[in-house]
């Protein structure tokens, strides 16, 4: 069974930093691209970032480009999101989500974690 | 990149069928539309991928289709456990690779 468990959320002041983690199990981690998706309170889902299965490419939403960095450690079956220069509008529940295609093109999210909450507030 | 447009809410009685629309531009709503069910407090669940394909384990009561720049999710034989939020999503050619719909709250009367 695929499991994705996020951690690292918390309360941080505007301009601060936070590092999220996602521990994966139940599948061959280094065969799949992984995404971060967020949901602000009372709002819909927003795609944040993607790292390709081989770590050779990363992609970001325009809203976080230059501030967030996605990375992975295949030896630990883990995904990370380093968030810098945080803004109040980054307040959200952050989910990691597994891509649906093995070593292929990334078109949908077939497994999700339950999320970790990030609150940016002074 | 703007979100895809979904109705804010759709309701139906048990056993009925309902359809949720997802509208964007022709470049947004292509062959890579997917649908997700989200019960608050739980992990979102993939229902449909690539417009109309259903992952194993997903009920046949869920089906997807597309016409022009509008994709649709139909839930047939509505059940109380279908009460949830539903989101469409699409892979796009823009710099923000993926766009989600605005979300639809389904209520079972």
XYZ file of C-alpha atoms in Angstrom:
231
model
C 0.000 0.000 0.000
C 1.336 3.415 -0.971
C 1.853 5.719 2.001
C 2.957 9.337 1.989
C 3.465 11.084 5.335
C 4.219 14.786 5.452
C 5.871 16.567 8.364
C 7.645 19.796 9.223
C 4.748 22.227 9.185
C 4.331 24.900 11.831
C 3.973 28.602 12.519
C 6.555 30.955 11.032
C 6.803 34.718 10.686
C 6.655 36.433 7.302
C 10.069 36.330 5.696
C 10.984 33.182 7.575
C 11.879 29.695 6.371
C 10.552 26.189 6.852
C 11.484 22.777 5.501
C 8.791 20.205 4.819
C 9.439 16.485 4.498
C 7.461 13.647 2.946
C 8.260 10.034 3.838
C 7.190 7.525 1.206
C 6.623 3.777 1.367
C 4.837 1.022 -0.507
C 6.320 1.704 -3.941
C 9.675 2.004 -5.684
C 10.356 5.619 -4.783
C 13.032 6.350 -7.367
C 10.729 5.264 -10.208
C 8.264 8.106 -9.667
C 8.100 11.859 -9.891
C 6.631 13.503 -6.790
C 4.660 16.728 -6.384
C 3.787 19.225 -3.679
C 0.225 20.569 -3.760
C -1.246 23.015 -1.246
C -4.647 24.159 -0.060
C -5.075 27.503 1.648
C -7.801 27.694 4.330
C -11.207 27.720 2.676
C -9.652 27.636 -0.793
C -9.066 25.084 -3.524
C -6.040 23.019 -4.444
C -2.954 24.654 -5.942
C -0.040 22.799 -7.516
C 3.273 23.964 -6.051
C 6.208 21.941 -7.349
C 7.391 18.734 -9.029
C 10.642 16.790 -9.007
C 11.230 14.241 -11.722
C 11.757 10.609 -10.814
C 15.491 10.829 -11.461
C 15.914 14.192 -9.760
C 17.052 15.601 -13.079
C 14.367 18.247 -13.399
C 12.347 20.414 -11.055
C 9.375 22.634 -11.758
C 7.603 25.329 -9.759
C 4.405 27.311 -9.798
C 4.987 30.956 -10.651
C 3.740 31.887 -7.165
C 6.678 30.147 -5.431
C 9.425 30.273 -8.041
C 12.662 31.611 -6.611
C 11.525 31.081 -3.006
C 10.849 27.322 -2.738
C 13.218 24.459 -3.561
C 12.128 20.857 -4.018
C 14.555 17.977 -3.513
C 14.576 14.237 -2.898
C 16.760 11.670 -1.154
C 16.108 8.313 -2.760
C 18.254 6.539 -0.137
C 15.698 7.661 2.458
C 12.594 7.456 0.254
C 11.978 11.076 1.137
C 10.905 14.290 -0.537
C 11.583 17.786 0.758
C 10.369 21.327 0.211
C 12.587 24.154 1.427
C 10.449 27.256 1.748
C 12.177 30.634 2.109
C 10.909 34.214 2.175
C 7.535 32.977 3.327
C 4.493 35.174 2.871
C 1.120 35.176 4.580
C -0.390 33.878 1.347
C 1.737 30.728 1.679
C -0.406 29.679 4.639
C -1.877 26.330 3.615
C -2.068 22.597 4.122
C 0.774 21.144 2.076
C 0.335 17.701 0.502
C 2.880 15.525 -1.207
C 1.452 13.520 -4.079
C 2.887 10.700 -6.153
C 2.763 11.002 -9.902
C 0.801 8.331 -11.718
C 3.361 7.415 -14.350
C 6.407 5.237 -13.745
C 9.502 6.856 -15.231
C 7.297 8.634 -17.727
C 5.435 11.815 -18.341
C 3.740 13.358 -15.379
C 0.044 13.976 -15.841
C -1.858 13.148 -12.661
C -1.500 12.481 -8.936
C -2.451 8.954 -7.969
C -1.657 8.920 -4.238
C -1.656 11.701 -1.681
C -0.619 12.201 1.911
C -2.808 13.830 4.532
C -0.842 17.051 4.564
C 1.112 19.246 6.967
C -0.087 22.701 7.964
C 2.048 25.778 7.412
C 0.931 29.040 8.988
C 2.733 32.252 8.118
C 1.780 34.935 10.599
C 3.343 37.641 12.701
C -2.575 30.806 -14.987
C -6.245 30.939 -13.906
C -8.022 28.090 -12.192
C -10.417 25.973 -14.194
C -14.053 26.867 -13.566
C -16.321 24.459 -11.701
C -19.767 25.038 -10.178
C -19.455 25.849 -6.487
C -22.010 23.245 -5.504
C -24.058 20.403 -6.932
C -26.651 18.352 -5.094
C -28.731 15.274 -5.705
C -30.782 12.617 -3.980
C -29.523 9.108 -3.297
C -29.626 7.020 -6.443
C -29.666 9.990 -8.789
C -26.908 10.988 -11.226
C -25.114 14.310 -11.116
C -22.555 15.916 -13.420
C -19.812 18.354 -12.483
C -18.346 20.518 -15.232
C -14.800 21.828 -15.507
C -14.224 24.620 -18.021
C -11.040 26.238 -19.212
C -9.376 27.123 -22.453
C -8.610 24.605 -25.175
C -4.974 24.567 -24.075
C -5.901 23.950 -20.429
C -8.498 21.258 -20.872
C -6.786 18.781 -23.156
C -6.234 15.044 -22.903
C -4.681 15.184 -19.443
C -7.681 16.060 -17.285
C -7.984 14.249 -13.956
C -10.570 14.327 -11.162
C -10.148 14.063 -7.392
C -12.494 13.462 -4.488
C -11.603 15.198 -1.233
C -13.245 14.548 2.081
C -12.036 17.352 4.411
C -9.337 16.147 6.758
C -8.456 13.212 4.538
C -6.086 12.700 1.636
C -7.530 13.542 -1.788
C -8.334 10.510 -3.924
C -7.810 10.102 -7.672
C -11.065 9.196 -9.422
C -10.371 9.727 -13.132
C -7.212 10.349 -15.164
C -6.604 11.279 -18.786
C -10.218 12.438 -19.177
C -11.978 9.097 -18.800
C -9.757 6.389 -17.323
C -10.662 4.993 -13.947
C -7.906 3.648 -11.641
C -8.403 0.166 -10.273
C -10.461 0.227 -7.114
C -12.506 3.275 -8.077
C -16.224 2.622 -8.361
C -17.746 2.345 -11.850
C -20.270 4.937 -10.669
C -17.651 7.591 -11.475
C -17.066 8.441 -15.121
C -15.334 11.215 -17.015
C -15.737 12.820 -20.421
C -14.738 15.918 -22.367
C -16.257 18.080 -25.059
C -14.247 20.973 -26.402
C -12.779 22.896 -23.486
C -15.171 21.455 -20.910
C -14.517 18.249 -19.013
C -17.189 16.547 -16.943
C -17.383 14.109 -14.051
C -20.579 12.117 -13.684
C -21.501 10.318 -10.489
C -24.282 7.823 -11.011
C -26.264 6.076 -8.298
C -25.396 8.839 -5.835
C -24.571 7.601 -2.329
C -24.229 9.421 0.986
C -20.490 8.705 1.059
C -20.125 10.662 -2.202
C -20.682 13.855 -0.237
C -17.300 15.583 -0.596
C -15.408 18.226 -2.517
C -14.437 17.411 -6.100
C -11.629 18.974 -8.108
C -10.613 18.699 -11.721
C -7.014 19.226 -12.754
C -5.145 19.506 -16.006
C -1.577 19.422 -17.172
C -0.962 22.621 -19.135
C 1.616 24.082 -21.441
C 2.097 27.132 -19.258
C 4.997 27.765 -16.880
C 2.792 26.592 -14.027
C 2.465 23.025 -15.219
C -0.754 22.070 -13.527
C -3.986 23.908 -12.905
C -6.806 22.799 -10.630
C -10.476 23.622 -10.838
C -12.158 25.902 -8.345
C -13.749 22.888 -6.650
C -17.339 21.640 -6.317
C -19.057 20.682 -3.099
C -21.390 17.744 -3.655
C -24.292 17.417 -1.273
C -26.462 14.316 -1.052
C -29.954 15.406 -0.058
